[in-house]
Amino acid sequence: QVQLVESGGGLVQPGGSLRLSCAASGIIFSTNTMDWYRQAPGKQRELVARIISGGSTDYADSVKGRFTIFTNNAKNPVFLQMNSLKPEDTAVYYCGRDVRGRYYWGQGTQVTVSS
């Protein structure tokens, strides 16, 4: 069993920065993808950023150039550095991980961008 715990959310002014962290426990070898999703009120959950097992990354168009997903050699934890935040980035952010074909979710952390 794999458990994921996010941290680092909070309230930030427009233009500010936050770094989210996702710590995994359990057996995480053979990780295929490490992801950050977000879900705003009344909207579907959307993929924000992804690291594929080979190390390549992918981003939603709305966050390219502002957000960076990264990890270490142990693939744990996974971070999401968020810069130049906008009010439309307000959402609950979830980390996710595909381990040996099974997908695990964290509980989510709230990010609010407001003046």
Coordinates of C-alpha atoms in Angstrom, one line a residue:
Q1 CA 0.0 0.0 0.0
V2 CA 1.2 3.5 -0.9
Q3 CA 0.2 6.6 1.0
L4 CA 0.7 10.1 -0.3
V5 CA 0.6 13.2 1.9
E6 CA 0.6 16.8 0.5
S7 CA 1.8 19.8 2.3
G8 CA 2.6 23.5 1.5
G9 CA -0.7 24.9 0.5
G10 CA -2.0 28.2 1.9
L11 CA -3.1 31.7 1.1
V12 CA -0.9 33.8 -1.2
Q13 CA -1.3 37.1 -3.0
P14 CA -1.4 37.3 -6.8
G15 CA 2.2 37.2 -8.1
G16 CA 3.4 35.2 -5.2
S17 CA 4.9 31.7 -4.9
L18 CA 4.3 28.5 -3.1
R19 CA 6.0 25.1 -3.0
L20 CA 3.9 22.0 -2.6
S21 CA 5.4 18.8 -1.4
C22 CA 4.1 15.2 -1.7
A23 CA 5.7 12.6 0.5
A24 CA 5.1 9.0 -0.3
S25 CA 5.3 6.0 2.1
G26 CA 5.1 2.4 1.3
I27 CA 6.7 0.4 -1.5
I28 CA 7.1 2.9 -4.4
F29 CA 9.6 1.1 -6.7
S30 CA 8.4 0.8 -10.3
T31 CA 6.8 4.2 -10.1
N32 CA 5.5 5.1 -13.6
T33 CA 4.3 8.6 -13.2
M34 CA 4.2 11.3 -10.4
D35 CA 1.6 13.9 -10.9
W36 CA 0.0 17.0 -9.5
Y37 CA -3.7 17.6 -10.2
R38 CA -6.0 20.4 -9.1
Q39 CA -9.7 20.8 -8.7
A40 CA -11.4 24.2 -8.5
P41 CA -14.9 24.6 -7.1
G42 CA -17.4 23.4 -9.7
K43 CA -14.8 22.2 -12.1
Q44 CA -13.3 18.8 -13.0
R45 CA -10.0 17.7 -11.7
E46 CA -7.2 18.6 -14.1
L47 CA -3.7 17.4 -14.6
V48 CA -1.3 20.3 -13.8
A49 CA 2.1 18.6 -14.1
R50 CA 3.7 15.2 -14.5
I51 CA 7.0 13.5 -14.2
I52 CA 7.3 10.3 -16.2
S53 CA 9.6 7.5 -15.0
G54 CA 12.3 8.4 -17.4
G55 CA 12.4 11.9 -16.0
S56 CA 10.6 13.8 -18.7
T57 CA 8.0 16.3 -17.6
D58 CA 4.7 17.7 -18.9
Y59 CA 2.6 20.7 -18.0
A60 CA -0.8 22.0 -18.6
D61 CA -0.7 25.0 -20.9
S62 CA -2.1 27.2 -18.2
V63 CA 0.9 26.7 -15.9
K64 CA 3.8 26.4 -18.4
G65 CA 6.6 28.8 -17.5
R66 CA 5.2 29.3 -14.0
F67 CA 5.1 25.9 -12.4
T68 CA 7.9 23.4 -12.1
I69 CA 7.6 19.8 -11.0
F70 CA 10.7 18.1 -9.6
T71 CA 11.9 15.3 -7.4
N72 CA 15.1 13.6 -6.3
N73 CA 16.8 10.3 -7.2
A74 CA 14.7 8.5 -4.7
K75 CA 11.5 9.9 -6.4
N76 CA 10.3 11.0 -3.0
P77 CA 9.1 13.6 -2.2
V78 CA 7.7 15.2 -5.3
F79 CA 7.5 19.0 -5.4
L80 CA 5.5 21.5 -7.3
Q81 CA 7.1 25.0 -7.3
M82 CA 4.4 27.5 -8.2
N83 CA 5.5 31.0 -9.2
S84 CA 3.6 34.1 -10.5
L85 CA 0.4 32.7 -9.0
K86 CA -2.9 33.9 -10.3
P87 CA -6.4 33.9 -8.7
E88 CA -7.4 31.3 -11.3
D89 CA -4.8 28.9 -9.8
T90 CA -7.0 28.7 -6.7
A91 CA -7.9 25.1 -6.2
V92 CA -7.3 22.0 -4.1
Y93 CA -4.1 20.4 -5.3
Y94 CA -3.7 16.7 -5.2
C95 CA -0.6 14.6 -5.8
G96 CA -1.0 11.2 -7.6
R97 CA 1.4 8.4 -8.3
D98 CA 1.1 5.4 -10.6
V99 CA 3.0 2.5 -8.9
R100 CA 3.0 -0.8 -10.9
G101 CA -0.2 0.2 -12.7
R102 CA -2.1 1.1 -9.6
Y103 CA -2.9 4.8 -9.0
Y104 CA -2.8 6.4 -5.6
W105 CA -4.0 9.8 -4.5
G106 CA -3.2 12.2 -1.7
Q107 CA -5.8 13.9 0.4
G108 CA -5.3 17.3 -1.2
T109 CA -4.0 20.7 0.0
Q110 CA -5.8 24.0 -0.5
V111 CA -4.1 26.8 -2.5
T112 CA -5.9 30.1 -2.5
V113 CA -4.6 33.1 -4.5
S114 CA -6.2 36.3 -3.4
S115 CA -5.4 39.8 -2.4

